[in-house]
PDB file of C-alpha atoms in Angstrom:
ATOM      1  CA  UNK A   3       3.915  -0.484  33.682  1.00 55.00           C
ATOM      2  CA  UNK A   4       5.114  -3.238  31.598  1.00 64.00           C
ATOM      3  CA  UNK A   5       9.640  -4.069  31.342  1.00 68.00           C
ATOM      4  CA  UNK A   6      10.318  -4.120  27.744  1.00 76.00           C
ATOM      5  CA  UNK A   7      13.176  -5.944  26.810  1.00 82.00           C
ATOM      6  CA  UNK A   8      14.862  -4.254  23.557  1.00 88.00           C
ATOM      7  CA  UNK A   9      17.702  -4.513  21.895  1.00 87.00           C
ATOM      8  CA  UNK A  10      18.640  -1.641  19.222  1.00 91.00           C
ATOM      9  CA  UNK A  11      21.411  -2.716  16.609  1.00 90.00           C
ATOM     10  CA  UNK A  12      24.081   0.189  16.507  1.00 91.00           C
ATOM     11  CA  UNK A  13      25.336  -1.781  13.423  1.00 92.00           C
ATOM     12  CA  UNK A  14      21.903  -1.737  11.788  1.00 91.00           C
ATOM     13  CA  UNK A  15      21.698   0.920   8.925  1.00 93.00           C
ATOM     14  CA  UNK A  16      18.246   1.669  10.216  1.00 92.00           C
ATOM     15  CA  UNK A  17      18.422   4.447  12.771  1.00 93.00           C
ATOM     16  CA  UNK A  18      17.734   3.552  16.432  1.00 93.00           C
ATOM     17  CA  UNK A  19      14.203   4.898  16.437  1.00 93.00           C
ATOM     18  CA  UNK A  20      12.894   3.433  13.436  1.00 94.00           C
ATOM     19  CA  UNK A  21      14.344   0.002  15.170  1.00 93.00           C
ATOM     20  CA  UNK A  22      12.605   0.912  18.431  1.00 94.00           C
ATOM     21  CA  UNK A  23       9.433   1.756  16.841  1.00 94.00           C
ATOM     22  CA  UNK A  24       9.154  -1.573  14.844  1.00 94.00           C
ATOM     23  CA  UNK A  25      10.471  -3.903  17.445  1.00 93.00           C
ATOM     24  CA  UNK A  26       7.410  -2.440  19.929  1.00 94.00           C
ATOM     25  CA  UNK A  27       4.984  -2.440  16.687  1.00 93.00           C
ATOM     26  CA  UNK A  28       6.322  -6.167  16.586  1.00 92.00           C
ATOM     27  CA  UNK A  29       5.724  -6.755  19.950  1.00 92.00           C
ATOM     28  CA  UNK A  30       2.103  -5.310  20.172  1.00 91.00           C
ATOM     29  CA  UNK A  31       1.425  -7.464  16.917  1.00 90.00           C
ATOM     30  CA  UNK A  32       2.802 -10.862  18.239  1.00 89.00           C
ATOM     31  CA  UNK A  33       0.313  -9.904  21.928  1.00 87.00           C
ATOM     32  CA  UNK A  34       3.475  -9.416  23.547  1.00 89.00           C
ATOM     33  CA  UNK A  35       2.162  -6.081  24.735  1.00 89.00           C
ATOM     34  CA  UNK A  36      -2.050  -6.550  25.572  1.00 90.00           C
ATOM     35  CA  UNK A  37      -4.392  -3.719  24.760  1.00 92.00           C
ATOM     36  CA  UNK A  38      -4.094  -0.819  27.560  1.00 91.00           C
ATOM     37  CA  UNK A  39      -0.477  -1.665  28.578  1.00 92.00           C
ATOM     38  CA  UNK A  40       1.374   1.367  29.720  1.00 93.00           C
ATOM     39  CA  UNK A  41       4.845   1.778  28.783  1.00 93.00           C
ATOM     40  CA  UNK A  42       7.964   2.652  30.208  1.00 92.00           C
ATOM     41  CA  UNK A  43       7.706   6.961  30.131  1.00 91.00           C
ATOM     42  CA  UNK A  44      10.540   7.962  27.192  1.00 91.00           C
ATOM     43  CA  UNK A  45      12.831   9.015  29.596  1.00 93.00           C
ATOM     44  CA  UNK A  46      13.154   5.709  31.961  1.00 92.00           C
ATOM     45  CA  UNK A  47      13.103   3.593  28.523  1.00 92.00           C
ATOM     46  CA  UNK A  48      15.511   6.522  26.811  1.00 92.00           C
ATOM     47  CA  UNK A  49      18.041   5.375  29.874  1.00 93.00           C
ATOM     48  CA  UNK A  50      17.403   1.495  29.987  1.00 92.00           C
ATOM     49  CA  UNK A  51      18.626   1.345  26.183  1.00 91.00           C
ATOM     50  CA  UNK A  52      21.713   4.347  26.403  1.00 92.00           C
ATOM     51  CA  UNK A  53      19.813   6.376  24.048  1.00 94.00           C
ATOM     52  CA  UNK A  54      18.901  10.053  23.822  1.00 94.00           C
ATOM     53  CA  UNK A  55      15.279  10.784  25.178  1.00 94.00           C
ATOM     54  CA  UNK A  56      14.834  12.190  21.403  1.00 95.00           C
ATOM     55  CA  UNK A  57      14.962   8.471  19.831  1.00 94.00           C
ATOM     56  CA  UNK A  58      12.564   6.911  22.323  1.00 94.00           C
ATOM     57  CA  UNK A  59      10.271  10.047  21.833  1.00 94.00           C
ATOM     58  CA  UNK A  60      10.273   9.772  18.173  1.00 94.00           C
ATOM     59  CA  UNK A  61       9.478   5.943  18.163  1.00 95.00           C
ATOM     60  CA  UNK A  62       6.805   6.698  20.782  1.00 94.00           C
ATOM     61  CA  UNK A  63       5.166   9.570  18.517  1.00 94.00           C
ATOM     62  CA  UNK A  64       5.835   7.213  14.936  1.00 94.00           C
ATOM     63  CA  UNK A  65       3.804   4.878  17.258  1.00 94.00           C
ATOM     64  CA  UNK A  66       0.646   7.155  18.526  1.00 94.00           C
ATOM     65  CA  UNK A  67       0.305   8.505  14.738  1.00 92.00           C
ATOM     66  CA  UNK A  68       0.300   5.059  13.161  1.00 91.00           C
ATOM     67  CA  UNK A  69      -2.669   4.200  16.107  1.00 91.00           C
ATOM     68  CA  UNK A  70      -0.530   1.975  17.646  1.00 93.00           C
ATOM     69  CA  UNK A  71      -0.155   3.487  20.865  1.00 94.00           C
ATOM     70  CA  UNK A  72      -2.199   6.160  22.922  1.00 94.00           C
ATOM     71  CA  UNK A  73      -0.514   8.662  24.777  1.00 90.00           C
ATOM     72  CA  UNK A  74      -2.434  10.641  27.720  1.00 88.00           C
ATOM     73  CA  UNK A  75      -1.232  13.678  29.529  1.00 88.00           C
ATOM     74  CA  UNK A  76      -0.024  12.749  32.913  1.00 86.00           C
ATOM     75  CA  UNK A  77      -0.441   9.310  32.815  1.00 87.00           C
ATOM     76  CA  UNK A  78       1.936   8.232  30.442  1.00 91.00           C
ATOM     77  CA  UNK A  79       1.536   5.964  26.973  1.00 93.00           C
ATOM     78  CA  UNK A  80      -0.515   2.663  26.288  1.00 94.00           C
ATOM     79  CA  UNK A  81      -0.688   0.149  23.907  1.00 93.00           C
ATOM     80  CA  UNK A  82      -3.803   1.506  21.582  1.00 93.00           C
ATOM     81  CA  UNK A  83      -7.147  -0.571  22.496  1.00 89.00           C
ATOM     82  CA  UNK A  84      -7.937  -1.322  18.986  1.00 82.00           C
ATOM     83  CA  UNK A  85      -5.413  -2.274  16.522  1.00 77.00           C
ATOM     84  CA  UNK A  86      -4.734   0.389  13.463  1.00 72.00           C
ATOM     85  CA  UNK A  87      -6.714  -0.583  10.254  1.00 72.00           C
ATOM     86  CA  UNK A  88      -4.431  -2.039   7.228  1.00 72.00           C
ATOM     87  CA  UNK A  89      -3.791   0.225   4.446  1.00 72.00           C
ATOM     88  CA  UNK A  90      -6.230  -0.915   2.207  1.00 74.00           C
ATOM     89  CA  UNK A  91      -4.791  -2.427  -1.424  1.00 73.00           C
ATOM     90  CA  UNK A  92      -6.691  -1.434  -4.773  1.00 70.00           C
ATOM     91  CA  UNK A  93      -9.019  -4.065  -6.307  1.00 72.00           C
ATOM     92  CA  UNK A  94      -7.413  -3.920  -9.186  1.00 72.00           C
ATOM     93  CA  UNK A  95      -3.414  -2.733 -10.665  1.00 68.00           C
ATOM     94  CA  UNK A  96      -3.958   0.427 -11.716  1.00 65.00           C
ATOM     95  CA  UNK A  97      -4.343   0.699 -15.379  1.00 66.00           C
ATOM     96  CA  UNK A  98      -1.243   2.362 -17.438  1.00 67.00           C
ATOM     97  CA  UNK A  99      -2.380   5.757 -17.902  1.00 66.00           C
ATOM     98  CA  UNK A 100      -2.729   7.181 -21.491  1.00 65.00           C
ATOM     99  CA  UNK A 101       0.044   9.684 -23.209  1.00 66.00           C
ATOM    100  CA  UNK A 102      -0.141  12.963 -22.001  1.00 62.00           C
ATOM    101  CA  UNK A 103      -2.278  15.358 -24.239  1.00 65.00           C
ATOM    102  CA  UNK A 104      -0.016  18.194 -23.165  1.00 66.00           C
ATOM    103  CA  UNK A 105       3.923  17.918 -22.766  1.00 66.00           C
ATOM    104  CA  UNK A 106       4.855  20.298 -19.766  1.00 72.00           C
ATOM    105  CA  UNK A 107       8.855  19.815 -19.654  1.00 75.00           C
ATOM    106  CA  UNK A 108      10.630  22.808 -18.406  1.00 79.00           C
ATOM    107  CA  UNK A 109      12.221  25.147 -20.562  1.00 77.00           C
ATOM    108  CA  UNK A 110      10.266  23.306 -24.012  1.00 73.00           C
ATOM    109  CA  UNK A 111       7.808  25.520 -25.767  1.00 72.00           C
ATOM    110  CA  UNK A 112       4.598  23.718 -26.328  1.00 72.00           C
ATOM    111  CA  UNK A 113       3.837  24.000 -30.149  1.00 75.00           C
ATOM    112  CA  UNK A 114       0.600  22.457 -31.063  1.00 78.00           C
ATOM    113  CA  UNK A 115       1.319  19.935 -34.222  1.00 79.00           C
ATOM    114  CA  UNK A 116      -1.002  21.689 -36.424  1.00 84.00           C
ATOM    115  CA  UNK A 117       0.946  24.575 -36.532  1.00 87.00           C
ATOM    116  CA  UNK A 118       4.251  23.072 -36.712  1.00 87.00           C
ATOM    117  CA  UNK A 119       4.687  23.467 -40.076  1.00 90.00           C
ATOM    118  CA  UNK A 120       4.136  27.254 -39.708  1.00 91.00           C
ATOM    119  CA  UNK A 121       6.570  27.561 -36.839  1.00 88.00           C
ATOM    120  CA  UNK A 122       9.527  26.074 -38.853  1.00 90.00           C
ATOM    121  CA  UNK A 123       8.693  28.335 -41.407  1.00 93.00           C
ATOM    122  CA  UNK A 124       8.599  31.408 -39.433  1.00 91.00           C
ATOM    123  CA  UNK A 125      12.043  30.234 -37.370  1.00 88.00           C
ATOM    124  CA  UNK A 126      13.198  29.823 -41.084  1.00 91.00           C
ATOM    125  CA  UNK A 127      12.763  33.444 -42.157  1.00 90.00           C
ATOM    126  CA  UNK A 128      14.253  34.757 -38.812  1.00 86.00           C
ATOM    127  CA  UNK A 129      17.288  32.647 -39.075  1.00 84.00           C
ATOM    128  CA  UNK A 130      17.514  33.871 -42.410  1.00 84.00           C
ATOM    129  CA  UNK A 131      17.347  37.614 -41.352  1.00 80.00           C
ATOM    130  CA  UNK A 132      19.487  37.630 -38.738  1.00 70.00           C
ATOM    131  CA  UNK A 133      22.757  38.921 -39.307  1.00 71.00           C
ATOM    132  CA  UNK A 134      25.855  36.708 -38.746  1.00 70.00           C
ATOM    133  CA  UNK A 135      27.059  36.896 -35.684  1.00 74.00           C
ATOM    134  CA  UNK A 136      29.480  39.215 -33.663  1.00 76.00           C
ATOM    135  CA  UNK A 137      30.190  42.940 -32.642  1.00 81.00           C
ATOM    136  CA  UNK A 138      27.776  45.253 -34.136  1.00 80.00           C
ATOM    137  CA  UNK A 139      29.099  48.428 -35.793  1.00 83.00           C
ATOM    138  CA  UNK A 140      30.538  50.828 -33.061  1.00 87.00           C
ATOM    139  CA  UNK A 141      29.193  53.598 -35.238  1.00 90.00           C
ATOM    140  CA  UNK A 142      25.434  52.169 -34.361  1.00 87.00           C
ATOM    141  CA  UNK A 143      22.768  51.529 -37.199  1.00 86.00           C
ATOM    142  CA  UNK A 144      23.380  53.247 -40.431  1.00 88.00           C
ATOM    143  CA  UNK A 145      19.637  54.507 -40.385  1.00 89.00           C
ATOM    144  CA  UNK A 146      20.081  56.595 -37.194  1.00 90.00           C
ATOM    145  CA  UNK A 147      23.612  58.054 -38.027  1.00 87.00           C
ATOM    146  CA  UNK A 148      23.324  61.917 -38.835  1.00 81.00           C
TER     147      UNK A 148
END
């Protein structure tokens, strides 16, 4: 088992794991840690900083996801044998993509444009019908009234 020597930042706006995490990422990257190094176990590093097991834990598992580390069941956590592929780039920018053929905003009917015209039109005649606003006769419609 290797001694790390860490120092987390309480001033940093970062939280303490993400600082953990990317000082040991550092670390491994610089060959400060070899391949196959075993770690401090969470809870001996967790106590060497003054941190909760939890932040050591998390740094350790941000670690194992990103291939950086290996963790094995009763033996504790390494530093990964082969270092984690780079996130490959495009060969190219992507190209601006073209205007949508479809708007789908919430709450905005979709009209297609060659029936606009008739859709104004028909809003048209119902505005028109509609009677003005407010209370409707107590008495109810005049065609149902005995």
């Amino acid at each position: 088992m290797i001694a790390l020597a860490l120092h987390l930042d309480r001033d940093d706006p970062r939280p303490l794991g993400v600082q953990l995490s990317t000082q040991i990422r550092d670390r491994i990257t610089s060959g400060g840690l070899a391949p196959g190094a075993r770690l401090p176990s969470s809870r001996a590093l967790a106590a060497d900083l003054g941190v909760a097991r939890a932040i050591t834990e998390q740094a350790f598992a941000q670690l194992v996801a990103e291939g950086w580390l290996v963790g094995r069941q009763g033996s504790g956590t390494f530093v990964a044998a082969a270092r984690p592929a780079p996130a490959r780039r495009p060969d190219r920018p992507a190209t601006p993509g073209r205007e949508a053929l479809v708007r789908l905003d919430t709450g905005t009917p979709w009209i297609d444009p060659r029936h606009a015209a008739a859709w104004r039109r028909a809003w048209r005649d119902v505005a028109a019908a509609t009677p003005p606003a407010g209370y409707p006769d107590p008495r109810g419609l005049p065609e149902l009234r005995t």
